[in-house]
Each structure stands twice: as structure tokens, then as C-alpha cells.
Coordinates of C-alpha atoms in Angstrom, one line a residue:
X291 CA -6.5 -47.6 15.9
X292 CA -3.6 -50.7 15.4
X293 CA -5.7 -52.8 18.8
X294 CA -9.4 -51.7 17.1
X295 CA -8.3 -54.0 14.0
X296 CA -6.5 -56.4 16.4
X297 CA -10.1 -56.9 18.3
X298 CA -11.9 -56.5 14.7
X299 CA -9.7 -59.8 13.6
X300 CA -10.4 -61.4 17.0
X301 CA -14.0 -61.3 16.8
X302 CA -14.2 -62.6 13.5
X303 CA -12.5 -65.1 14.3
X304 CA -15.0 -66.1 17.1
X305 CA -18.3 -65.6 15.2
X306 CA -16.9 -68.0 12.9
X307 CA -16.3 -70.6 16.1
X308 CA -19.9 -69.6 16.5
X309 CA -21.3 -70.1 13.0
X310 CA -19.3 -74.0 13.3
X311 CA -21.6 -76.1 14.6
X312 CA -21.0 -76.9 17.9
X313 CA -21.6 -80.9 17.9
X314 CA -18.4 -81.7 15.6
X315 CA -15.2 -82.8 17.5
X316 CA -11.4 -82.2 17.0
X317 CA -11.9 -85.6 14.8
X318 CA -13.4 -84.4 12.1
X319 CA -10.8 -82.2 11.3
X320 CA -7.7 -83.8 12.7
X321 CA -8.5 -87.2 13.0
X322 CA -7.2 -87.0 16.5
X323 CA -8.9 -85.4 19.6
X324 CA -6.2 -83.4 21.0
X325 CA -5.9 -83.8 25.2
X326 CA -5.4 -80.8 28.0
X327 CA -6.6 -77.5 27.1
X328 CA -3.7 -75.6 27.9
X329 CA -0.8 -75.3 24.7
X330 CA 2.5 -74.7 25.1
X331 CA 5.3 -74.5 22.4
X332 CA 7.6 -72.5 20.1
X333 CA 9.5 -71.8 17.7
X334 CA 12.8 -71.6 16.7
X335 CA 14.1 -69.7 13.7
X336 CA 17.6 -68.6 11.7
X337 CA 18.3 -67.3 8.5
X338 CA 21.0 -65.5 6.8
X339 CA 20.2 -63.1 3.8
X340 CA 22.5 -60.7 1.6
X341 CA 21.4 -57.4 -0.1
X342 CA 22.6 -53.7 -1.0
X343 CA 25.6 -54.0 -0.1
X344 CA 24.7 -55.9 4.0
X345 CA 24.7 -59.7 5.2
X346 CA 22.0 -60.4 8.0
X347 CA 21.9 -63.3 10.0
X348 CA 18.4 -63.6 12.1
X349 CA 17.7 -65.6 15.0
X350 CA 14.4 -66.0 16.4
X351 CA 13.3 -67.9 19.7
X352 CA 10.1 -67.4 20.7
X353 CA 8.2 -69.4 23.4
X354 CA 4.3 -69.5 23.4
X355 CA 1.2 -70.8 25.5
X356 CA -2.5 -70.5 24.7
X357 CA -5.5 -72.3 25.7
X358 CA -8.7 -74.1 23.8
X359 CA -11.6 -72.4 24.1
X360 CA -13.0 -74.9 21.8
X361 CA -11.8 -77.8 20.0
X362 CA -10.9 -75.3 16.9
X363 CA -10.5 -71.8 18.3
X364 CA -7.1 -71.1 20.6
X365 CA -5.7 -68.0 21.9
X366 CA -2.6 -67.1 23.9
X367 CA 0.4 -64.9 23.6
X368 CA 4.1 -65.5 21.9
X369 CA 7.2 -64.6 24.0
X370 CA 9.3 -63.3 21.1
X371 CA 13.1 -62.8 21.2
X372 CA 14.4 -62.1 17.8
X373 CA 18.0 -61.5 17.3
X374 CA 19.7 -59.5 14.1
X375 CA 23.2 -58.8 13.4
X376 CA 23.9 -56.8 9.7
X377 CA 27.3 -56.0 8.6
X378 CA 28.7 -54.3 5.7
X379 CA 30.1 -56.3 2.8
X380 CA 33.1 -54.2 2.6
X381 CA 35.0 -54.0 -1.2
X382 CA 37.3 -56.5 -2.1
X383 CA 39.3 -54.2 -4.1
X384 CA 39.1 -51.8 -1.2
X385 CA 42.2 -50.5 0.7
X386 CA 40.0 -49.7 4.4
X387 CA 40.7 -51.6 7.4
X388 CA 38.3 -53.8 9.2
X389 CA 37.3 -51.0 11.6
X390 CA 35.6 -48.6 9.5
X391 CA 33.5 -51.6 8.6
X392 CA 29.8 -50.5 9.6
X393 CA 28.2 -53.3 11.6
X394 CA 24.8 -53.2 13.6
X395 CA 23.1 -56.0 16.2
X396 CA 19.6 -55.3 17.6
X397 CA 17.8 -57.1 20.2
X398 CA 13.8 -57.5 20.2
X399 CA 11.6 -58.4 22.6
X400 CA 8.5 -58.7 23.6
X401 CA 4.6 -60.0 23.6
X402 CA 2.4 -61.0 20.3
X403 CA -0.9 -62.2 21.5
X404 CA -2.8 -64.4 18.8
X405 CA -6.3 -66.2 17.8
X406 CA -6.0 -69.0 15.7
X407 CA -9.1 -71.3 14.4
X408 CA -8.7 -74.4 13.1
X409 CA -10.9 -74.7 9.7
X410 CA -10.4 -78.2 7.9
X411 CA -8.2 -81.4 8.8
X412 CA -4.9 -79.2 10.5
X413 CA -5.5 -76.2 8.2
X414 CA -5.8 -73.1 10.2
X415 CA -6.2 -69.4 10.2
X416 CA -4.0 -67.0 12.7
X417 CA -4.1 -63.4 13.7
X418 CA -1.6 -61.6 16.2
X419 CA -0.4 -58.4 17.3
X420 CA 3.2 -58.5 18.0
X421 CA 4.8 -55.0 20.0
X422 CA 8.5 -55.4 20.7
X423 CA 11.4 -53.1 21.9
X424 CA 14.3 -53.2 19.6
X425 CA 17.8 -51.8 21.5
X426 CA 20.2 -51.3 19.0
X427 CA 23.7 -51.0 19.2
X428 CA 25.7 -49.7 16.1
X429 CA 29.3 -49.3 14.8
X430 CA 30.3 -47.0 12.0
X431 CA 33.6 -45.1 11.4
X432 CA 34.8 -47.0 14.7
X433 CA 32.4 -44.9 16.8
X434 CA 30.0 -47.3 18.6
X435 CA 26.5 -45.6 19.1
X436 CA 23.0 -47.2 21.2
X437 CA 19.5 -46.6 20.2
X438 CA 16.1 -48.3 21.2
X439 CA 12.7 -48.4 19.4
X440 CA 9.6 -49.8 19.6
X441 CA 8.1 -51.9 16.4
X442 CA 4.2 -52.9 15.6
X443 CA 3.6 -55.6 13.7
X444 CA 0.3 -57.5 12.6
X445 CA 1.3 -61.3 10.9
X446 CA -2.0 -62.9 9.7
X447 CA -1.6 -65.9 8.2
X448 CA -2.5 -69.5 7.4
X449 CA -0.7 -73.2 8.7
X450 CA -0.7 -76.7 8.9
X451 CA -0.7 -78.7 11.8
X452 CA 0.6 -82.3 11.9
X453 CA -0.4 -83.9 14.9
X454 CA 1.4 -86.6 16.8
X455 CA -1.0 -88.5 18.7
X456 CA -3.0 -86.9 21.6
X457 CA 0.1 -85.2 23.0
X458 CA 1.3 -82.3 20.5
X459 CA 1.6 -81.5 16.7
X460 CA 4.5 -79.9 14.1
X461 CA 3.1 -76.5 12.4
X462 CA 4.3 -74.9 9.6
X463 CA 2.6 -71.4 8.8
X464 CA 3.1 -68.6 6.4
X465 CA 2.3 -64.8 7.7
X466 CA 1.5 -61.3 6.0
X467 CA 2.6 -58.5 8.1
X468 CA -0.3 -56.2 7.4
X469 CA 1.8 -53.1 9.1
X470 CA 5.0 -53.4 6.8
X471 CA 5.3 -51.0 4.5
X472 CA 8.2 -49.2 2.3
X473 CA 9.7 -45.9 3.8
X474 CA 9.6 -43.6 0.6
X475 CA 12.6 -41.9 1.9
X476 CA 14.7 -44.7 2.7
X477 CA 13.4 -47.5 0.4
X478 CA 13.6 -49.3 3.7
X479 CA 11.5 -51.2 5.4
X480 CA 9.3 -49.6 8.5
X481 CA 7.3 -49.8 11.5
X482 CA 8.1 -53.9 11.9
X483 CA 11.5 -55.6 12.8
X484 CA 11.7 -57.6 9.8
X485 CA 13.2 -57.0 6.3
X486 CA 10.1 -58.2 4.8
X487 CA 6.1 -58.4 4.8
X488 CA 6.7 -62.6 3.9
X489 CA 7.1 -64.8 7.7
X490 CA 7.7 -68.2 7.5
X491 CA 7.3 -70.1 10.7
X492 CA 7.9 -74.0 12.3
X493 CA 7.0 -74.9 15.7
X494 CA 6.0 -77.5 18.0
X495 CA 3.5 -77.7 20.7
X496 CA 1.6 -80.1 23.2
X497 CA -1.3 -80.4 25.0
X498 CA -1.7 -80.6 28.7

């Protein structure tokens, strides 16, 4: 069911590479006419957050390399490796020691193939579905425990790219994780590694 939407978004994406008429260049919309078919890029990412009671800090590194199929439809696949450490904010006022302080680091990784198409003058449209392994390893009362687990996501989104001559361009993008959701239960969120449906992402990439 999750990789018949996957393919659903995917062909969308390519009837509207269809629909564009074929004649009009990478100049029209970039102003530059982008050389080598093959991508390759990344991202790097860090943030650190505080809430109910837990400070995160994320790290994210996530190598990627996709190919032109036309001058404004790519595909290819993101190596992600996303780091998390959360630890309790213990009490000030509090007389426990450091130890019974709970503390948690988890370690994803894995593949998030994607189809992007390039609309208007950098403006683009992405789709991807992202499947990584999370191992966990947790601390709480001083007893250290290890867990693994795997996570779906779906981040669709829209970006900009800058472009810097004929060799590469910045991006900055914003996704949706259609597949986040709030555990009832828990008021946590599920199913995806990250603490909220709302990605923000900056990258670089060249052309060969």
C-alpha cells in the first residue's frame, strides 16, 4: 500500500514531464542550462529543540545522486544518516543524582529514493519515500537497554534552486511527511523518525 502511493506520486510526476512541451530548455526556467546528467550532493543538517520536559539535538548527513531524465524531471535516491540524542531536563530543585537521569541516542539509516520536477525558474516539486532502521540505545534508572526499529516516511515538498553557473546549485526545500501522525496513546509522534510532519532542508549539488 505505502510503494502503490510512492509509484502513484512518481507517475504524476512524469505525465506532467510529458504534458511540458518537449522543445523548452533548462533556460527557460533557470536561465542556465545545467551540464552532465548525473547529480550528486547532500545535505547537511543540526538542530536542537526543547519540550515536555527533553532537549534533542538532531544531526542529519545525508548524501544523494540522481540523474536527468530531462532537463526538469530528476530521480535518484538519498543516503540518509540522521543522528538524535534526547535527554531529560532533570529538576533544578531536585535532590537525584546525574545517573537516574533518562537519556536516549538513536541511529537511522537508510535509503529515500525521490522524483523531483522542476516547474518554473528553480521552483520545484519533490516526492520520496524514505525507509530507515533506527537502533536505539536507552538509559533510565542507570539500566542501559537496546532496541531497533524500522520508520516509513513520505516528505513531499516544494524548493528552490539557485544555480551557480553550469556546474551545481544551492536548494532550500520545505517537506510534509504525509505518514506522520499523532499516537493517541502516547501524544507522540509515530511511524517517522522525526518529532514533526514540518522538514526543512539545504543542500548543494553539481552536475557531471
Amino acid at each position: 500500500m505505502l510503494m502503490k502511493r510512492f509509484f502513484a506520486i512518481a507517475m504524476a510526476a512524469l505525465a506532467l514531464a510529458t504534458i511540458a512541451p518537449q522543445q523548452v530548455s533548462a533556460q527557460y526556467y533557470n536561465g542556465i542550462d545545467m551540464k552532465g546528467k548525473v547529480i550528486v550532493g547532500g545535505n547537511l543538517g543540526f538542530g536542537m529543540t526543547q519540550t515536555s520536559g527533553w532537549s534533542y539535538i538532531n544531526g542529519e548527513l545525508s548524501p544523494q545522486i540522481g540523474y536527468r531524465l530531462t532537463d526538469q524531471l530528476e530521480a535518484g535516491t538519498r543516503i540518509v544518516y540522521h543522528l538524535e540524542y534526547a535527554k531529560e531536563v532533570s529538576d533544578p530543585n531536585s535532590t537525584a543524582n546525574s545517573s537516574s537521569v533518562s537519556k536516549e541516542s538513536v541511529n537511522y539509516v537508510g535509503l529515500s529514493p525521490y522524483i523531483s520536477f522542476e516547474f518554473w525558474r528553480g521552483l520545484y516539486v519533490q516526492a520520496e519515500y524514505e525507509g530507515v532502521y533506527g537502533f536505539a540505545r536507552k538509559i533510565e534508572d542507570g539500566q542501559t537497554t537496546k532496541d531497533g526499529q524500522w520508520y516509513n516516511s513520505l516528505p513531499v515538498g516544494i524548493g528552490y534552486r539557485y544555480y551557480m553557473g553550469e556546474s551545481g546549485f544551492a536548494y532550500i526545500a520545505g517537506f510534509y511527511n504525509v505518514f506522520n501522525f499523532v499516537d493517541s496513546s502516547t501524544h507522540a509522534w509515530s511511524v517517522s523518525p522525526y518529532n514533526s510532519p514540518w522538514l526543512l532542508r539545504l543542500g548543494f549539488c553539481w552536475g557531471f
